[in-house]
Coordinates of C-alpha atoms in Angstrom, one line a residue:
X65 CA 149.6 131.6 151.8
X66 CA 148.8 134.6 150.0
X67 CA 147.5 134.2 146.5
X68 CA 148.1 137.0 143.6
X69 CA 146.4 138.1 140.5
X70 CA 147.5 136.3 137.9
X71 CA 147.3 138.4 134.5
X72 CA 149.0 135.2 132.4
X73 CA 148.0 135.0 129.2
X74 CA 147.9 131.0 130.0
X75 CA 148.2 128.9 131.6
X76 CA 146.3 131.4 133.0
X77 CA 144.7 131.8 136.5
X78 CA 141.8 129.0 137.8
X79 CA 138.8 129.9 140.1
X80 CA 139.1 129.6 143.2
X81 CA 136.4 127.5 143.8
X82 CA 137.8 125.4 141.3
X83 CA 140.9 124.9 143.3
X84 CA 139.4 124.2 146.6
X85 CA 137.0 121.2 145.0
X86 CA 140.2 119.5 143.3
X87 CA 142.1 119.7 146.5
X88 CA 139.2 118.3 148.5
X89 CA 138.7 115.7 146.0
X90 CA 142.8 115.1 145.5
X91 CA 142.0 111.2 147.3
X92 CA 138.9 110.9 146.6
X93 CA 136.6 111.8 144.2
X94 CA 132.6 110.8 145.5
X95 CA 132.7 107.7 147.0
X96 CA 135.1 106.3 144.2
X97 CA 137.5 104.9 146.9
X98 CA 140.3 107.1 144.6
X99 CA 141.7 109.8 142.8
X100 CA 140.9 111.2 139.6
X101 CA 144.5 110.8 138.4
X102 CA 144.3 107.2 140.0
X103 CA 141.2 106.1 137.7
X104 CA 141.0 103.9 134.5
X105 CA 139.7 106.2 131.6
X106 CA 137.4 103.0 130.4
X107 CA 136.2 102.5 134.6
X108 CA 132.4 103.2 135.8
X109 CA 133.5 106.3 138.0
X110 CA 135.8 108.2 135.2
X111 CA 132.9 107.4 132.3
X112 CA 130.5 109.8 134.9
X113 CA 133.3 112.5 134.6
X114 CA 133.5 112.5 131.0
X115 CA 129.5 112.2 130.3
X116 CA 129.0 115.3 132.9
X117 CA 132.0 117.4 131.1
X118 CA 130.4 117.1 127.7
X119 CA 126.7 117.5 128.6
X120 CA 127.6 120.5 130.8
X121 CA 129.5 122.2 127.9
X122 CA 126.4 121.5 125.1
X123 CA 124.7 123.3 127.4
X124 CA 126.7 126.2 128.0
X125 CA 127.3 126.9 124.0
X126 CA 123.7 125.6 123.1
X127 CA 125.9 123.0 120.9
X128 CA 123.4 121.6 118.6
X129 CA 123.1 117.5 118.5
X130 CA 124.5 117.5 114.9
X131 CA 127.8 118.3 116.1
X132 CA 130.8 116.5 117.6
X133 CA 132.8 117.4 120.8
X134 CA 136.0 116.1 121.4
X135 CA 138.7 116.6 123.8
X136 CA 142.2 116.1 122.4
X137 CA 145.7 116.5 123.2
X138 CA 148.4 119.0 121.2
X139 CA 147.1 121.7 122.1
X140 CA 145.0 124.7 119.3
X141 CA 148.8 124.4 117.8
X142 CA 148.0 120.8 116.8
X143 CA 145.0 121.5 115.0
X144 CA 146.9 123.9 113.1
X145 CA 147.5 120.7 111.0
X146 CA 144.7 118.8 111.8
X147 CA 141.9 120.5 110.5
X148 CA 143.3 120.5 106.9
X149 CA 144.0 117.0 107.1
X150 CA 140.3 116.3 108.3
X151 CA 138.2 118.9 106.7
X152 CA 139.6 120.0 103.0
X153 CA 137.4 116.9 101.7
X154 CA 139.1 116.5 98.5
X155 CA 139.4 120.0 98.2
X156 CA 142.5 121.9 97.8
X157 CA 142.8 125.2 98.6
X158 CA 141.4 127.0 102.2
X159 CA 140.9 130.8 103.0
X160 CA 142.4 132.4 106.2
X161 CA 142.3 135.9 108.0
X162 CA 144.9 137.0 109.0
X163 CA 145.2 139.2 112.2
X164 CA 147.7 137.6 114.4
X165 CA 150.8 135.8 115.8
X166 CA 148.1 132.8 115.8
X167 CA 146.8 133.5 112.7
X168 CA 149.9 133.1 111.1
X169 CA 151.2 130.2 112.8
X170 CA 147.9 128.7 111.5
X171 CA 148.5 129.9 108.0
X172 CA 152.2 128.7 108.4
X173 CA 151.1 125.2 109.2
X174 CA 148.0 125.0 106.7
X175 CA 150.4 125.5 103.4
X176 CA 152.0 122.1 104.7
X177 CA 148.6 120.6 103.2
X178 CA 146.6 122.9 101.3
X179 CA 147.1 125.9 99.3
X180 CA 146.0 129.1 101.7
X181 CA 144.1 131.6 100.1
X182 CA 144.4 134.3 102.8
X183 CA 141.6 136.5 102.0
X184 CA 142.2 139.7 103.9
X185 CA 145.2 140.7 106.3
X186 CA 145.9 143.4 108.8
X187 CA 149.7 142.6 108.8
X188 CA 150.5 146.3 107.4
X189 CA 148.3 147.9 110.3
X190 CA 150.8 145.4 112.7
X191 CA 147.7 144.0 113.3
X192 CA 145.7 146.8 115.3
X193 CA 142.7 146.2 113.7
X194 CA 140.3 144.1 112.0
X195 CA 140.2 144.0 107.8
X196 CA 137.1 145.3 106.3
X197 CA 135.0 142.3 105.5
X198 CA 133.9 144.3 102.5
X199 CA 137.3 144.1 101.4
X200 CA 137.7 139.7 101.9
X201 CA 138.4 138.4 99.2
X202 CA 137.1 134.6 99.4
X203 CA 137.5 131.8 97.0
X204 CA 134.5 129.1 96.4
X205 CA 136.7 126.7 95.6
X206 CA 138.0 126.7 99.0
X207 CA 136.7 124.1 101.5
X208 CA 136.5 126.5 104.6
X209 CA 137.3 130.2 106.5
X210 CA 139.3 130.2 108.8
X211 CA 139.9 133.0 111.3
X212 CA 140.9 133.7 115.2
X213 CA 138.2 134.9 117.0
X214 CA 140.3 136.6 119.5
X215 CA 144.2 137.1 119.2
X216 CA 145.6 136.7 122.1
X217 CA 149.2 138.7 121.8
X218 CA 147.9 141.6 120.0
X219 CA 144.4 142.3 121.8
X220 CA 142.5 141.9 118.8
X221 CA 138.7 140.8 118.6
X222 CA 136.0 140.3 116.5
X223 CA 132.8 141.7 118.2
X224 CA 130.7 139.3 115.6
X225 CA 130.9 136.3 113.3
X226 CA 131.9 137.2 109.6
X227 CA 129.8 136.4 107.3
X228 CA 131.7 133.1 105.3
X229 CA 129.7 133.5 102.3
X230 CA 128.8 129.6 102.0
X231 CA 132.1 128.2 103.0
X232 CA 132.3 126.5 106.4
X233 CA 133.3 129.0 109.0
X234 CA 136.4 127.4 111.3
X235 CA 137.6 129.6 114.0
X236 CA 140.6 129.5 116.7
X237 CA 138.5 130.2 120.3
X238 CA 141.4 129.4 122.2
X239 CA 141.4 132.6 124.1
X240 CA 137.7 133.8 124.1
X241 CA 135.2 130.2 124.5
X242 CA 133.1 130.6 127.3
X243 CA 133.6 134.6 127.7
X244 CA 130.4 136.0 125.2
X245 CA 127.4 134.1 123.6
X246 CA 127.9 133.0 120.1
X247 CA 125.9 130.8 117.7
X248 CA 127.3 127.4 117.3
X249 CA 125.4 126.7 114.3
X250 CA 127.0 129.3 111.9
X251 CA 130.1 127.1 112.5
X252 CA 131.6 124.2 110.8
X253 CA 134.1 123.8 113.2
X254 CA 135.7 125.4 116.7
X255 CA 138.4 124.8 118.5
X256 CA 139.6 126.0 121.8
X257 CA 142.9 125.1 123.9
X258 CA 141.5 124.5 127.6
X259 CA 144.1 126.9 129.3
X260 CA 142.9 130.4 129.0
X261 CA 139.2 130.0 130.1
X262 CA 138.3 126.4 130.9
X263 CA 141.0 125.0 132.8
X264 CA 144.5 123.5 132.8
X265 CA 146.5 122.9 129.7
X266 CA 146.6 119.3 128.0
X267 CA 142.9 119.4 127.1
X268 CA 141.7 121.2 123.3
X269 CA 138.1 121.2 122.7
X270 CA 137.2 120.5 118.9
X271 CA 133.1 120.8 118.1
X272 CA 133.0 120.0 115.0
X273 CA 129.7 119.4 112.3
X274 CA 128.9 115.9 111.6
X275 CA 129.2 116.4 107.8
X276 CA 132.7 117.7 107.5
X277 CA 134.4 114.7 108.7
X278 CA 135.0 111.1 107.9
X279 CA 136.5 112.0 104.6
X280 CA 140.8 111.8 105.5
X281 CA 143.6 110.8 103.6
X282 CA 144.4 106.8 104.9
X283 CA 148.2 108.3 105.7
X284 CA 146.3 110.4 108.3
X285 CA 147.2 108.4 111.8
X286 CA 143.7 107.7 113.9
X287 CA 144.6 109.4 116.4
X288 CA 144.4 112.6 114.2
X289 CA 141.1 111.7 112.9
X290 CA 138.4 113.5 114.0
X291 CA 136.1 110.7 113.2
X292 CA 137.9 107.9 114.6
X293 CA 138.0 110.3 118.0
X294 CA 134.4 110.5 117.6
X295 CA 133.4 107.0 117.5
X296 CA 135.6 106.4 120.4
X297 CA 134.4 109.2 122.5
X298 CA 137.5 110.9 122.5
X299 CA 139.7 108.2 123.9
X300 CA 141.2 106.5 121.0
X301 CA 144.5 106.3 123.8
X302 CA 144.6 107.5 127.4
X303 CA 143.2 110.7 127.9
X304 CA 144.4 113.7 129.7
X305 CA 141.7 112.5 132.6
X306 CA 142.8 114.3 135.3
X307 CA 142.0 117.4 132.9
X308 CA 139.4 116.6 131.6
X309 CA 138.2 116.5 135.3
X310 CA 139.1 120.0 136.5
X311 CA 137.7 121.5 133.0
X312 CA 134.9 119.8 134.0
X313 CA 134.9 121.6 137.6
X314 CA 135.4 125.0 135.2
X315 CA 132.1 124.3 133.5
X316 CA 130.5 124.0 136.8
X317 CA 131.3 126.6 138.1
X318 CA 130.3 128.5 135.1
X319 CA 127.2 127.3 135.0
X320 CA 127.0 128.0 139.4
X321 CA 127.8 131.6 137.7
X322 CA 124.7 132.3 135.6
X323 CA 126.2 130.8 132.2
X324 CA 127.8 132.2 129.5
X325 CA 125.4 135.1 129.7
X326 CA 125.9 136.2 132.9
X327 CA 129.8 136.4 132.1
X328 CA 129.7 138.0 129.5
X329 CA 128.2 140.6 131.4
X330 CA 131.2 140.7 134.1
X331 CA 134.1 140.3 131.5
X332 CA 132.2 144.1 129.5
X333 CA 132.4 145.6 133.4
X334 CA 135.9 144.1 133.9
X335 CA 137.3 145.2 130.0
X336 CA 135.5 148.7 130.2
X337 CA 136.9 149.2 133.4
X338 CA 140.7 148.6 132.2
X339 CA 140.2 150.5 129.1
X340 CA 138.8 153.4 130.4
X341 CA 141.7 153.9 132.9
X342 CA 144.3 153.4 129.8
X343 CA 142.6 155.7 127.5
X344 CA 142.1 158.5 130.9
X345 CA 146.0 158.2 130.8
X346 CA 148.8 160.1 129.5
X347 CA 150.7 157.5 130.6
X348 CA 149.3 153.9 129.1
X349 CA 148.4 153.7 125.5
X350 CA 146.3 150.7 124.2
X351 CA 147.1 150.0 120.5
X352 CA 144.2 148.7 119.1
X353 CA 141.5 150.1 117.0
X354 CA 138.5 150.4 119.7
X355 CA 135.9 149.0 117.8
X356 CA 138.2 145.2 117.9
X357 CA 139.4 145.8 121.2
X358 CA 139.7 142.2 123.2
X359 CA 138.0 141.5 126.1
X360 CA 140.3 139.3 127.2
X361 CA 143.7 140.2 126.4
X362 CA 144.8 143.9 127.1
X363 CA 147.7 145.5 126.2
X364 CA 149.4 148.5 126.7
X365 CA 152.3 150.1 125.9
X366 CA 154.4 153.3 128.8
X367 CA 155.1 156.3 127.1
X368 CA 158.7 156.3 128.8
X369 CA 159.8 152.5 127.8
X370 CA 162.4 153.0 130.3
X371 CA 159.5 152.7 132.7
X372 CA 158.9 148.8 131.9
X373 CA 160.7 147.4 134.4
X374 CA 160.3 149.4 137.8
X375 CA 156.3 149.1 136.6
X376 CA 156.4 145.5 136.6
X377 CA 158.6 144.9 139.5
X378 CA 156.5 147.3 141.5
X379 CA 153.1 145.8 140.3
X380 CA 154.6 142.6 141.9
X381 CA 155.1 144.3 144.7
X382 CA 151.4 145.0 144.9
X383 CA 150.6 141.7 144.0
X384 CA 150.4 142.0 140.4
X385 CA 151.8 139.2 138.1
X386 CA 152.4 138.1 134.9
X387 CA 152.0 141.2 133.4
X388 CA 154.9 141.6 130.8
X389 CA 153.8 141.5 127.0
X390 CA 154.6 139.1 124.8
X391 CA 158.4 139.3 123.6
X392 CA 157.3 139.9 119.7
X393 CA 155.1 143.0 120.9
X394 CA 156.8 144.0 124.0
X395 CA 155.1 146.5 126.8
X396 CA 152.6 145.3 128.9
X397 CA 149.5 143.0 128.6
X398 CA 146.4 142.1 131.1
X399 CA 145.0 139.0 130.3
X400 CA 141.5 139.3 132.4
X401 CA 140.1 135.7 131.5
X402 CA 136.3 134.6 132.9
X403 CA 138.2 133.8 136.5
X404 CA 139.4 137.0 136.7
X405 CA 137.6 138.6 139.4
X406 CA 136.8 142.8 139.0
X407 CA 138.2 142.9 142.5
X408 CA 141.8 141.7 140.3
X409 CA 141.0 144.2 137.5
X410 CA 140.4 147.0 140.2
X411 CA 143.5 146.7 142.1
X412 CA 145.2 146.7 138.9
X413 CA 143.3 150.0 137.8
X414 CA 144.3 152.0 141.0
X415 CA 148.1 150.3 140.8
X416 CA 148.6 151.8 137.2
X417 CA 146.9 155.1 138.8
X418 CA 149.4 155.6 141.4
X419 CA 152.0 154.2 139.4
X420 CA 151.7 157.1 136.8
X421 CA 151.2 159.8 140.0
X422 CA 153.8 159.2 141.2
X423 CA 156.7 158.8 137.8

C-alpha cells in the first residue's frame, strides 16, 4: 500500500499514528476483552474513553471549568439551528458576519428562529477579505455575534477575535480548532465539526458557557438541548462511540505533539511555505486579501483555466489528491489541516513548480 496526500477539505486526512493505534486496537481496546465499536456507551471501559476525550481537550484549549463540552451528532450544519434555539434566551434578534458559504448557510438557517441582524458583509468583495470591524454595525438588543472563524471554501481567516462589544461571541471553528491558541473565555459559545482537524466525521464539539443555557422553548426536543446534553454527559441516546474514540486518539497525539502551541508553529511553516510559492508564480494566483489569508484552506486559481484538469490529473499522478476547489468557487484548493505533514505541503510546492516549467 501506498498512501497519498490528501488535500480534502474533509473528511480530511488522519495522522498516521492515529491510524495505526485504531487498527491495533480494532479487537481490542486495553484489556477490555473488545472493540470500541463493540462497547455499551453506559459500560465501565467506554466511560474511560469518554472521561480521557474531554479532559484531554480542556487541556488543549485551556477550557475554563465554567463551561460545557459536549459531543453531538448533525454535524456544525445542525447547530446552524441549534444555537438559536438554545441561546437567544427570550431575545429576538442575533447579529452575524458574514464572510462565507458557511456564514451564509448559518445566516440562512438562523432567520428560521430569530431575526439576523448581519452586521457587516464581504459578499460584494466575493468574500476575499475580512469587513472592517470599525465598520460592524451591532445591535444590543441582540443576544449574540456570531461569526466563522475560518471559512473553509474561500480561504478566509480571522488572525484575532473581534471585539463583540458586550454580546456573547459564538463562532463556527469547524475548520480551524486545534490549529492556533485562542482564549476560550472571550467566548460564549464554539463549535467545531470533528472532521477537519480532530478526527472522523459524526462527532461536533459544542463548548459552551454555563450561563447561556437552560433557558429553551419546551417545543425544543432534548436531544437539541444543550442542557439536557449536559446533564447527561452528552449521551442523552447512543453516541457516535467509536468516534468519539479515534477523536480522542487525535487529541493524543496532539498533545504527544507539543499542544496547540507547538502546531501552530508547524501549520505558519506549512501555510508560508504554500503561499510563498503561489505568490513567486505567474502561474497560481491566491485570491484573498493577505492579511485574512487561511492557514488551513488554500486556494488558488491557473491563469490558463484550461489548465485545470491536466494539473489535477497530473498532481495525482504524483500523488497529490483532492485538490479540486469547491464547485461554487472553482480552481484549486489545499486544505493543509494539523495532520498535514510539511513533507505533504513540500511535494506539493515542488509539483506546482514543475508543473508551471514545464506548461
Amino acid at each position: 500500500m501506498s498512501r497519498v496526500y490528501n488535500f480534502s477539505a474533509g473528511p480530511s486526512a488522519l495522522p498516521e499514528q492515529v491510524l495505526h493505534q485504531a487498527q491495533a486496537e480494532l479487537m481490542e481496546w486495553r484489556d477490555s476483552g473488545m472493540s470500541v465499536m463493540e462497547m455499551s456507551h453506559r459500560g465501565k471501559f467506554f466511560s474511560i474513553i469518554a472521561e480521557e476525550l474531554e479532559s484531554d481537550l480542556r487541556a488543549l484549549l485551556s477550557i475554563p471549568d465554567n463551561y460545557k463540552v459536549l459531543f453531538m451528532q448533525g454535524g456544525a450544519t445542525a447547530q446552524f439551528s441549534f444555537i438559536p434555539q438554545n441561546i437567544l434566551r427570550g431575545k429576538t434578534k442575533a447579529c452575524y458576519i458574514n464572510t462565507g458559504a458557511w456564514s451564509e448557510k448559518a445566516i440562512q438557517d438562523a432567520q428560521n428562529y430569530c431575526e439576523v441582524v448581519v452586521s457587516a458583509s464581504s459578499e460584494t468583495s466575493n468574500f476575499t477579505t475580512i469587513p472592517d470591524p470599525a465598520g460592524w454595525v451591532l445591535d444590543e438588543q441582540a443576544a449574540y455575534l456570531h461569526y466563522t472563524s475560518n471559512e473553509t471554501i474561500h480561504g478566509v481567516e480571522f488572525s484575532d477575535i473581534p471585539e463583540s462589544h458586550g454580546l456573547p461571541l459564538v463562532s463556527d471553528m469547524s475548520s480551524n480548532i486545534l490549529s492556533r491558541k485562542f482564549d476560550v473565555s472571550r467566548y460564549g459559545l464554539i463549535y467545531a465539526g470533528a472532521q477537519k482537524n480532530m478526527g472522523p466525521s459524526g462527532v461536533t464539539v459544542v463548548i459552551v458557557r454555563d450561563d447561556l443555557i437552560g433557558v429553551v422553548d419546551k417545543q425544543v426536543p432534548p436531544v437539541f438541548n444543550y442542557a439536557e446534553q449536559a446533564k447527561n454527559h452528552s449521551m442523552l441516546n447512543t453516541p457516535a462511540t467509536y468516534n468519539w474514540y479515534l477523536v480522542g486518539l487525535v487529541l493524543k497525539w496532539l498533545i504527544k505533539q507539543g499542544g496547540v502551541e507547538a502546531i501552530e508553529q508547524r501549520n505558519i511553516a506549512k501555510a508560508d511555505l504554500l503561499y510563498q510559492t503561489i505568490d513567486q508564480s505567474s502561474l497560481y494566483r491566491n485570491p484573498v486579501e493577505s492579511s485574512c489569508r487561511s492557514r488551513m484552506n488554500v486556494p488558488f486559481i491557473l491563469a490558463d483555466q484550461n489548465l485545470d484538469k491536466a494539473f489535477l490529473a497530473e498532481a495525482e499522478a504524483n500523488g497529490l489528491f483532492e485538490l479540486k476547489g469547491h464547485r461554487s468557487v472553482g480552481g484549486m484548493r489545499a486544505s493543509i489541516y494539523n495532520a498535514m505533514p510539511e513533507e505533504g505541503v513540500r511535494a506539493l510546492c515542488d509539483f506546482m513548480a514543475e508543473f508551471e516549467r514545464t506548461h
